[in-house]
CSV table of C-alpha atoms and ligand atoms in Angstrom, one decimal:
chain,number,residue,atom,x,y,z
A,1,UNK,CA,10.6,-24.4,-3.0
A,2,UNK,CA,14.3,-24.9,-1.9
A,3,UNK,CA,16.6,-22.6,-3.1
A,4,UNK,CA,21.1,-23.2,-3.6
A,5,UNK,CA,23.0,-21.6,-2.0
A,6,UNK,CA,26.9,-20.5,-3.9
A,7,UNK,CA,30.3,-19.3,-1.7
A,8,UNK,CA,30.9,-15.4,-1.7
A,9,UNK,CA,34.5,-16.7,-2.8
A,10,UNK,CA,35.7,-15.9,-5.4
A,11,UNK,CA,36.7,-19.2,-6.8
A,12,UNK,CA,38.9,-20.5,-10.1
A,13,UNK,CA,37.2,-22.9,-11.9
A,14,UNK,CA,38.9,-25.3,-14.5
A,15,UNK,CA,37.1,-27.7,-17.3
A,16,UNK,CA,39.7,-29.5,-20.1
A,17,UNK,CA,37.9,-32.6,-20.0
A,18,UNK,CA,37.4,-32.6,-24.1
A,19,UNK,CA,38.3,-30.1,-26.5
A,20,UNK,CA,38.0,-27.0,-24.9
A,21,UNK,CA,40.1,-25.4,-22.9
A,22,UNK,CA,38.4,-22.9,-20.6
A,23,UNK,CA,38.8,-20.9,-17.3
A,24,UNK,CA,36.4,-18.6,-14.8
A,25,UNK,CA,35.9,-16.7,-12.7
A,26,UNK,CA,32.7,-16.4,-10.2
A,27,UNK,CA,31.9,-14.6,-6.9
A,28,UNK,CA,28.6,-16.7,-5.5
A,29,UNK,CA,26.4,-17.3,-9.0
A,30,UNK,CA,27.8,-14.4,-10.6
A,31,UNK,CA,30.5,-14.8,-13.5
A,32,UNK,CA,33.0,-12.0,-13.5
A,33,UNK,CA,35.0,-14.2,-16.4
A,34,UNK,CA,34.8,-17.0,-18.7
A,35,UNK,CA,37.6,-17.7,-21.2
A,36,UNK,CA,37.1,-20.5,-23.1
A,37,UNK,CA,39.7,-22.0,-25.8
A,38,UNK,CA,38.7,-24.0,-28.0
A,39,UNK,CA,40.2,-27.1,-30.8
A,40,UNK,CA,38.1,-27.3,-33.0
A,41,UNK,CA,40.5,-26.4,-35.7
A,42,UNK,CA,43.1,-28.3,-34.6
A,43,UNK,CA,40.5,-32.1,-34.3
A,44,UNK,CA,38.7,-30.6,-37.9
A,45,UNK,CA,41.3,-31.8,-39.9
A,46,UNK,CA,40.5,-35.4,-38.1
A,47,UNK,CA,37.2,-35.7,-38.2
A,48,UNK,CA,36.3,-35.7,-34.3
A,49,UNK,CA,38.7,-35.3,-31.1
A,50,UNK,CA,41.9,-37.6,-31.4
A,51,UNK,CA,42.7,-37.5,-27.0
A,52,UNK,CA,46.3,-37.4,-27.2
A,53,UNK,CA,46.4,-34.4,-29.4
A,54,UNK,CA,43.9,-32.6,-27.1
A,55,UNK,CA,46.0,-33.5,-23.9
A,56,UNK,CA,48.5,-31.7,-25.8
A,57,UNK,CA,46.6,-29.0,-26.6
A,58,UNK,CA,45.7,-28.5,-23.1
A,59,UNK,CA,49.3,-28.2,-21.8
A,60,UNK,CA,49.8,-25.8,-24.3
A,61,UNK,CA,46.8,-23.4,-23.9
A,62,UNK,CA,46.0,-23.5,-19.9
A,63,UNK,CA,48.3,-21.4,-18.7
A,64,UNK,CA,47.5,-18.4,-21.3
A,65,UNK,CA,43.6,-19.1,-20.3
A,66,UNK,CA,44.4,-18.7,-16.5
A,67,UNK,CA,46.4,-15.8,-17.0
A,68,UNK,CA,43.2,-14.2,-19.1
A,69,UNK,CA,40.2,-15.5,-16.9
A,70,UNK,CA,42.2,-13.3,-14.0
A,71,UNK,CA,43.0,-10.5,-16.2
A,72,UNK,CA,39.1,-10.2,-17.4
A,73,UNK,CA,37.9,-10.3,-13.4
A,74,UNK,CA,39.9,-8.1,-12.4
A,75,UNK,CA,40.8,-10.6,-9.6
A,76,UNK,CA,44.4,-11.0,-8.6
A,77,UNK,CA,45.3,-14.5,-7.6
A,78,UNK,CA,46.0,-14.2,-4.2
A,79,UNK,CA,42.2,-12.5,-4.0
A,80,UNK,CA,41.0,-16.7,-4.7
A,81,UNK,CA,39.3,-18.4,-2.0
A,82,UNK,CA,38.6,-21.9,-3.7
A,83,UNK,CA,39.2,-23.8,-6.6
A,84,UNK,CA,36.4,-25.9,-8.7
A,85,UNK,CA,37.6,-28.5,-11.3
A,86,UNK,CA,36.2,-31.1,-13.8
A,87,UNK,CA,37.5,-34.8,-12.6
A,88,UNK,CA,34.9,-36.9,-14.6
A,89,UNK,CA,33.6,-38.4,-17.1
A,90,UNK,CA,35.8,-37.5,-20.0
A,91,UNK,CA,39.2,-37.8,-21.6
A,92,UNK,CA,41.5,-38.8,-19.0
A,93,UNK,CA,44.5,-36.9,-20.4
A,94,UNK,CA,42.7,-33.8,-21.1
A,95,UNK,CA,41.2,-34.3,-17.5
A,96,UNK,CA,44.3,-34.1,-15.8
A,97,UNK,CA,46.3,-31.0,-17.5
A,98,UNK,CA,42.9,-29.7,-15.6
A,99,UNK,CA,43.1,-31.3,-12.5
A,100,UNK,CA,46.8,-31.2,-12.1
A,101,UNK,CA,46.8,-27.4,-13.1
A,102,UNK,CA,44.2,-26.6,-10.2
A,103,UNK,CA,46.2,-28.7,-7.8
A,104,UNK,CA,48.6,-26.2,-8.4
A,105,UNK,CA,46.4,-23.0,-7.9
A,106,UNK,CA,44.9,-24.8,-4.6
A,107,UNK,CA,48.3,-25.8,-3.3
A,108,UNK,CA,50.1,-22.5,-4.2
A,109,UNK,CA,47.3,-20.6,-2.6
A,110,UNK,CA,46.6,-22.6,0.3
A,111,UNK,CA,43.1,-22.8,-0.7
A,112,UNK,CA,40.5,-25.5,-1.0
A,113,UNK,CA,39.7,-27.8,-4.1
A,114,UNK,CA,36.6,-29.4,-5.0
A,115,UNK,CA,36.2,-32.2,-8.4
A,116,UNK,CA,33.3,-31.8,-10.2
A,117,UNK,CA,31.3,-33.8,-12.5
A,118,UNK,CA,30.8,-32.8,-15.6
A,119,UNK,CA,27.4,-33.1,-16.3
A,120,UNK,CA,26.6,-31.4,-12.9
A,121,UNK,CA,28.0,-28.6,-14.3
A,122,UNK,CA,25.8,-28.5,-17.3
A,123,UNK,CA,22.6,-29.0,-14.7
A,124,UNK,CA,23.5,-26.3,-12.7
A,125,UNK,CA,24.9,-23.6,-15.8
A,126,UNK,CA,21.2,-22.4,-15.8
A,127,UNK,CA,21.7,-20.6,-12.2
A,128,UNK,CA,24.4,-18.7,-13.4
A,129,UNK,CA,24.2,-14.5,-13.8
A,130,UNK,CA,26.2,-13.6,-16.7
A,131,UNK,CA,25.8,-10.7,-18.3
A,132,UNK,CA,21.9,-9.7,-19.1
A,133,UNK,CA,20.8,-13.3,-18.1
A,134,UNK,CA,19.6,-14.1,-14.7
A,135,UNK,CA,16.6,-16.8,-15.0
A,136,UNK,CA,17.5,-19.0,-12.5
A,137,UNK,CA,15.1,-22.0,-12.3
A,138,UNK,CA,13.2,-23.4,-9.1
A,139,UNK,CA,13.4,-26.8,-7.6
A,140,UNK,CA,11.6,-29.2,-8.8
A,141,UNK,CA,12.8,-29.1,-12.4
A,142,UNK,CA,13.0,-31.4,-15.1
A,143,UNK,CA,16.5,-31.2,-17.3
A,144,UNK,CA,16.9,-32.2,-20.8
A,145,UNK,CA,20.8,-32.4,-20.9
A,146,UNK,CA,21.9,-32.7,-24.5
A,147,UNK,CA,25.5,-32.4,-25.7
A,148,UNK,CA,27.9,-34.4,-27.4
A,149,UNK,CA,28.5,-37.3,-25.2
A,150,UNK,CA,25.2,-37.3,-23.6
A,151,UNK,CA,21.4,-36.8,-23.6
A,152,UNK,CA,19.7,-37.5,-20.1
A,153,UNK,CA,16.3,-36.3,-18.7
A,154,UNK,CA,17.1,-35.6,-14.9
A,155,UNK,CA,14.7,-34.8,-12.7
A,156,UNK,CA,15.9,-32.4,-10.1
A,157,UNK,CA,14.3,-32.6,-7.0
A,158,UNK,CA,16.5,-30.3,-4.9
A,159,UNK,CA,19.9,-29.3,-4.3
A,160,UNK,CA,20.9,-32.5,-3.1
A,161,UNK,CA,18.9,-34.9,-4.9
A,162,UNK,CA,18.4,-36.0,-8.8
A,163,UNK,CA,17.1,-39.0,-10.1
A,164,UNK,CA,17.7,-40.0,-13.9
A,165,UNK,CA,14.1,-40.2,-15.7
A,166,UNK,CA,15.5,-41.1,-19.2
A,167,UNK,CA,18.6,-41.5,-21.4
A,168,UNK,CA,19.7,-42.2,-24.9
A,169,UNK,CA,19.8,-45.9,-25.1
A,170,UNK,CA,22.4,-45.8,-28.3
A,171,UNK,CA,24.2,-42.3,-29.7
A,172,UNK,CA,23.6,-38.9,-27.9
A,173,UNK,CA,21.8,-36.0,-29.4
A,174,UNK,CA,25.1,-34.0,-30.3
A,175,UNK,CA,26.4,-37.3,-32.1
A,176,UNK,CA,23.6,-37.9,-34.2
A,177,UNK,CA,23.9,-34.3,-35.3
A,178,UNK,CA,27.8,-34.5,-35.8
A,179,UNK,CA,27.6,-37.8,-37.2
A,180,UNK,CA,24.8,-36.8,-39.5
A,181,UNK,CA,26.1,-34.2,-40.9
A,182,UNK,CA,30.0,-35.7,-41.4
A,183,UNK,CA,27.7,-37.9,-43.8
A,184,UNK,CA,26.2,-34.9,-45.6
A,185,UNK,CA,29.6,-33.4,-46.1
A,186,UNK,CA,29.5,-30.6,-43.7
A,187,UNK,CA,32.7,-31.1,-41.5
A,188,UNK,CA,33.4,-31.3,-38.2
A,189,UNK,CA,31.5,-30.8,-35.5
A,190,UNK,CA,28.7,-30.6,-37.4
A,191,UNK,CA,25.9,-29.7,-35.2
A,192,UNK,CA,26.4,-25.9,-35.5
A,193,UNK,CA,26.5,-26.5,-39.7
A,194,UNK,CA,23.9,-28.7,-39.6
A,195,UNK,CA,21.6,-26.0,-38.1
A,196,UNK,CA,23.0,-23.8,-40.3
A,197,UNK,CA,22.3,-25.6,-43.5
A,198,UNK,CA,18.9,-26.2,-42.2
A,199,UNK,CA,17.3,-22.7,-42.0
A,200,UNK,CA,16.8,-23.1,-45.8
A,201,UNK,CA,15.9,-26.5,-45.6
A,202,UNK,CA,12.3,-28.3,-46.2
A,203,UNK,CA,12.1,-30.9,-43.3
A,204,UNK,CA,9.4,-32.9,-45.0
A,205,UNK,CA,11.5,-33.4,-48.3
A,206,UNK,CA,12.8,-36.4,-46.9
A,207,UNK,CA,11.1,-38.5,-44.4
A,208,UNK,CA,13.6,-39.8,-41.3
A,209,UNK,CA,12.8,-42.7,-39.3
A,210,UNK,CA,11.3,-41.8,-35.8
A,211,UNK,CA,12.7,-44.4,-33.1
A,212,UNK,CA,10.3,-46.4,-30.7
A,213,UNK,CA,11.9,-47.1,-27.1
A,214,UNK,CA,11.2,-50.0,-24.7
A,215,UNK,CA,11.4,-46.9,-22.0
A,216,UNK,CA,8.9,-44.3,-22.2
A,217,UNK,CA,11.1,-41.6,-21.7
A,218,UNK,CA,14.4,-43.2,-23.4
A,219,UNK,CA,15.7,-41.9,-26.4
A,220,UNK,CA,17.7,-43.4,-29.4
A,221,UNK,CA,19.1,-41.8,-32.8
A,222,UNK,CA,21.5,-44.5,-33.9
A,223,UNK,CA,18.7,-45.7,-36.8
A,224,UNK,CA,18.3,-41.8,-37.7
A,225,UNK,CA,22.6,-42.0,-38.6
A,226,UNK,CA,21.6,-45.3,-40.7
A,227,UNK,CA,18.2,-43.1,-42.3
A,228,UNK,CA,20.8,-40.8,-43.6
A,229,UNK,CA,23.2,-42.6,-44.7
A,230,UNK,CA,20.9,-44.5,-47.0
A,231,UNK,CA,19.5,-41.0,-47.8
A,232,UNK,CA,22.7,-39.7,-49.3
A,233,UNK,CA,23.3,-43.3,-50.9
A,234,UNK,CA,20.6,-42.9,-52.7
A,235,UNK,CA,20.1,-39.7,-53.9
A,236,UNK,CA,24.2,-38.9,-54.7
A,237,UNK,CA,24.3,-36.1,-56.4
A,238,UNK,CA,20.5,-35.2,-56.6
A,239,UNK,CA,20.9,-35.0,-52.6
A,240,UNK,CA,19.5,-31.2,-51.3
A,241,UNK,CA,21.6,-30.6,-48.8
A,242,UNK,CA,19.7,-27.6,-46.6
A,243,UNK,CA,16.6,-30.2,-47.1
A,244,UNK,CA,18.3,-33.2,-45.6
A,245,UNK,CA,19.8,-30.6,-42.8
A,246,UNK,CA,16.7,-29.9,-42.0
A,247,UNK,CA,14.8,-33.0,-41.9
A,248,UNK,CA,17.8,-34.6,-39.6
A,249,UNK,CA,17.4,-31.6,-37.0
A,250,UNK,CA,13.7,-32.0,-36.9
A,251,UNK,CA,13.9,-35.4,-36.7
A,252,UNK,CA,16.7,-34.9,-33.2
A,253,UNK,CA,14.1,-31.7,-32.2
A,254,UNK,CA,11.2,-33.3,-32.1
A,255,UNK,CA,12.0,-36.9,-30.6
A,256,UNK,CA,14.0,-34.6,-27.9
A,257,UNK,CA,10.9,-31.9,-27.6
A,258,UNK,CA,8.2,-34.7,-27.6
A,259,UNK,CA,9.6,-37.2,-25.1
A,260,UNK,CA,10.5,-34.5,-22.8
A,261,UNK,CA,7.1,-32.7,-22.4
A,262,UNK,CA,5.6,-36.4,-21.9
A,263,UNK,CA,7.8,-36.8,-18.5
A,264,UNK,CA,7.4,-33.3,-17.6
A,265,UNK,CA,3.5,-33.8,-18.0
A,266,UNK,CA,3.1,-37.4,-16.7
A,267,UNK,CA,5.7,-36.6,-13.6
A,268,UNK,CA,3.7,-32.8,-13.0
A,269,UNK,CA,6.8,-30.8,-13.3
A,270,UNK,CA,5.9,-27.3,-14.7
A,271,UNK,CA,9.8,-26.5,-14.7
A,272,UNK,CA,12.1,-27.2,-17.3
A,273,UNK,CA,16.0,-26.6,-18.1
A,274,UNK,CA,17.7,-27.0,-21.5
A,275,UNK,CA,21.3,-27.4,-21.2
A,276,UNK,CA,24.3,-28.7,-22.7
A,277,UNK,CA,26.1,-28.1,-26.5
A,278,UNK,CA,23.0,-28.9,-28.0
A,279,UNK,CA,21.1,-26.9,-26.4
A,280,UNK,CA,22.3,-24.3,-28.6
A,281,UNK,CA,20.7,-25.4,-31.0
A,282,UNK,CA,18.1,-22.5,-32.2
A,283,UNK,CA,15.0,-25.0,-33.3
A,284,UNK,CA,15.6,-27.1,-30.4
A,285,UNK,CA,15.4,-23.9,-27.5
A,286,UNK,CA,12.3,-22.0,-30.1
A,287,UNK,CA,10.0,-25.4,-30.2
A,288,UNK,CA,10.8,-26.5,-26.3
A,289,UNK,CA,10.6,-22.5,-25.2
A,290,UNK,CA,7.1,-22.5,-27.1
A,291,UNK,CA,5.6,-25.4,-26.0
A,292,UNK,CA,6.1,-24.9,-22.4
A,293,UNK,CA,5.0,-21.4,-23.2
A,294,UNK,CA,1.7,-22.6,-24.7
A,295,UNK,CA,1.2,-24.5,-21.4
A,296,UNK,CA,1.9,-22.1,-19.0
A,297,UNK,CA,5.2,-23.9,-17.7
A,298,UNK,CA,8.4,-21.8,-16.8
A,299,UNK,CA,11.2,-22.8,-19.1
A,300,UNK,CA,15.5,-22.1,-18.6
A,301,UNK,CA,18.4,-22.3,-20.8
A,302,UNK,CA,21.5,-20.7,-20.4
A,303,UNK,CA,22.7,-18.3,-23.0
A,304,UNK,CA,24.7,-19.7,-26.0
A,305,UNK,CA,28.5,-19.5,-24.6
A,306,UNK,CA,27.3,-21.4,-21.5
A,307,UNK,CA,25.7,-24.6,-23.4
A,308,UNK,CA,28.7,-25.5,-24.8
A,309,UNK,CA,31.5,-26.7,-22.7
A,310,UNK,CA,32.8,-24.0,-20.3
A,311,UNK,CA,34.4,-23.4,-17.0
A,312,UNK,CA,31.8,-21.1,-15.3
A,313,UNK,CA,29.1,-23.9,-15.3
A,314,UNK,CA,32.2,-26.1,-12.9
A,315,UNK,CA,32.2,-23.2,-10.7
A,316,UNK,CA,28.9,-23.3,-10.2
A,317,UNK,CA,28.9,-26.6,-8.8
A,318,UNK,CA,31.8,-26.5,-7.1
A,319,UNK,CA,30.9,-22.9,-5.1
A,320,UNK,CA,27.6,-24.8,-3.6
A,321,UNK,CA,29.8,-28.0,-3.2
A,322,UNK,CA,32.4,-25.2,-1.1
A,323,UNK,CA,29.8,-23.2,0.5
A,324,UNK,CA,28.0,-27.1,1.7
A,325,UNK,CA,31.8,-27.2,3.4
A,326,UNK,CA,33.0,-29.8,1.2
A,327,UNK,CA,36.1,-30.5,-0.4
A,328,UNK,CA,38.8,-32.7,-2.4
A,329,UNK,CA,42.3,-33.7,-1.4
A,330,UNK,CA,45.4,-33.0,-3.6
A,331,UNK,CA,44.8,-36.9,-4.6
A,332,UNK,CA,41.8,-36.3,-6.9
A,333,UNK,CA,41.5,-38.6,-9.6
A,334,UNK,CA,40.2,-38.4,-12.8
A,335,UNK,CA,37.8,-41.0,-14.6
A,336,UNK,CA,36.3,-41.8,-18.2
A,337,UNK,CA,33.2,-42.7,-17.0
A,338,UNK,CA,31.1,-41.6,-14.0
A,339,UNK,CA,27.2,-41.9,-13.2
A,340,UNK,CA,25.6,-38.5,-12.7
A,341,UNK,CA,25.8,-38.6,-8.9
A,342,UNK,CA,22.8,-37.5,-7.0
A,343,UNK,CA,23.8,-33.9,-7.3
A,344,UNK,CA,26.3,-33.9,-4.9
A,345,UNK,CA,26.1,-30.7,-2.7
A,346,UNK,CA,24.5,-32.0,0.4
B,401,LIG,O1,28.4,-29.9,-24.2
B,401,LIG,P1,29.3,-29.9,-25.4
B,401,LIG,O2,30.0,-28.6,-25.7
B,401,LIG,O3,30.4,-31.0,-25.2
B,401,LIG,C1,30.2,-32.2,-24.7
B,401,LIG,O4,30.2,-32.3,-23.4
B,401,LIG,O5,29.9,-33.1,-25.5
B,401,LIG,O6,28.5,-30.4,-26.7
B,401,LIG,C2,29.0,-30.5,-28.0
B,401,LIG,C3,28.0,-30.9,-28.9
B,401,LIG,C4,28.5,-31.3,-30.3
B,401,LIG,O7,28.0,-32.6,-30.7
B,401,LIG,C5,28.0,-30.2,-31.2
B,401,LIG,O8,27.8,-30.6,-32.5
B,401,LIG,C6,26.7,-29.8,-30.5
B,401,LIG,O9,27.0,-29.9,-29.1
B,401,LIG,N1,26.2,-28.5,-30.9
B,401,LIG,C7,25.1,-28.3,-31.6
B,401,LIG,C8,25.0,-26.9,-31.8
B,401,LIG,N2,26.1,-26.3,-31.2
B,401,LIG,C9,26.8,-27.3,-30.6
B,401,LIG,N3,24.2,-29.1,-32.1
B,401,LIG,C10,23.2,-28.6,-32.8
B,401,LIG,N4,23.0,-27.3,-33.0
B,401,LIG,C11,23.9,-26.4,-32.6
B,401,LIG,N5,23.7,-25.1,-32.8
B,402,LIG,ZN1,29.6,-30.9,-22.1
């Protein structure tokens, strides 16, 4: 069993690489603040994130959120003794009101700065202590990462090496749930209403289409988005809404659940992480928390507020990346699109 290892600091740490705005706060794995703004209102009216409006956005609300995430530490900024940000994948205006904004911090303070990838950050959110929860998982692990943009099955060997077991070979998990229920009327982002409109719900009202991969452990939910829209074609106005919710989030639940046990079984892992937006989704943590329950495995997901997008889970990665000794110069770029690097503190 190898353990991480996260800098005493304490450190800033910065993610605007969509539609949230957020700021923390952490000394080593423990989160003394996490501010987190979001625009969701603002992108509702829309439909779905329009980039130049969240760059915007960003401009507008980072300074406020710094000034909170210090405020709720009780950490002055001169006390800061690195600073973490999120370079990649995302938008790449949002990214840099980020990036640019913790140039600042790092150059004002004379303090080091460290880019982080995003999806790192939602690997390592499960080490965090936050509050009541402190369930840090052991290496190996097997992650299901599930949020808007992406759904991956990493296995994590250590703290310095991951390897990518499976991924969604069309739509991720979060955009078959947003896209799913933009078509049953339920606004946007929908994953949240979905699982709302669900609880009433009979999942086996309407059959959904269960997707065969060439890859064992690949997943794909663009013929599920198809499913429902003949679905709601068909019935019009007969449609039961709560019914349809919930056969579309058993239908992402259990191709998610099923294919993810498989790996963990057929690889031996007895570990497993949950993480990412969709990860707070309640069926989705009860049925994975259960199963691994029923076979004795050891199973991690962060609490709600650290699924979704959030600075704190930036920090973690770039405290282990600071403590490892490493660090960014004040030429950091940002990028769309990034491969999961091999979890990069070495
Ligand atoms: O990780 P995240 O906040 O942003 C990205 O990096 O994409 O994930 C956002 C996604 C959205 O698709 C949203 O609908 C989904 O997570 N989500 C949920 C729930 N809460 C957020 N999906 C299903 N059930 C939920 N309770
Ligand atoms: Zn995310």
């Amino acid at each position: 069993m190898s353990e991480i290892a996260f800098f005493e600091g304490p450190i800033l740490a910065i993610e605007t690489s969509c539609d949230e705005t957020s700021a923390s706060i952490l000394t080593g794995r423990t989160i003394l603040s996490s501010i987190v703004s979001s625009q969701v209102d603002l992108h509702a009216k829309w439909g779905g994130v329009v980039p130049e409006a969240a760059a915007r956005a960003h401009v507008e609300a980072i300074v406020p959120v710094l000034m909170e995430t210090y405020e709720a530490a009780g950490v002055d900024p001169s006390e800061i003794r690195g600073v973490a940000v999120t370079n990649r994948p995302g938008l790449v205006g949002a990214l840099e009101v980020g990036v640019s904004a913790a140039k600042a911090v790092a150059f004002a303070q004379g303090v080091p700065l460290v880019g982080v990838h995003h999806l790192e950050g939602h690997l390592l959110s499960v080490f965090a202590k936050w509050g009541d929860f402190d369930h840090p998982p052991t290496f190996p692990h097997l992650a299901l990462i599930v949020s808007g943009g992406h759904t991956e099955l990493v296995e994590v060997v250590s703290p310095r090496a991951a390897r990518l077991v499976g991924h969604t070979i069309d739509d991720a998990a979060g955009e078959a749930f947003d896209k799913s229920a933009r078509l049953l009327g339920l606004g946007y982002p929908g994953g949240r209403a979905l699982q709302d409109q669900a609880e009433r719900g009979d999942a086996k009202r309407y059959p959904l289409p269960r997707a065969q991969t060439a890859r064992p452990y690949d997943f794909s939910f663009s013929g599920l988005k198809t499913a429902v829209l003949r679905l709601v074609e068909s019935e019009r106005d007969r449609l039961n809404v709560h019914d349809a919710a919930a056969a579309v989030q058993e239908a992402i639940v259990e191709a998610l659940v099923v294919k993810t046990l498989r790996a963990a079984d057929e690889l031996g892992i007895g570990t497993l992480t949950l993480v990412g937006g969709v990860a707070a989704n309640r069926a989705l943590r009860e049925r994975l928390e259960r199963e691994c329950f029923r076979r004795g495995w050891s199973f991690h997901t962060p609490p709600l507020d650290l699924c979704t997008d959030n600075a704190a889970m930036i920090g973690l990665v770039g405290s282990a990346r600071l403590l490892a000794g490493q660090r960014d110069e004040f030429d950091l770029e940002v990028f769309s699109n990034a491969e999961l690097p091999s979890l990069e503190v070495r």
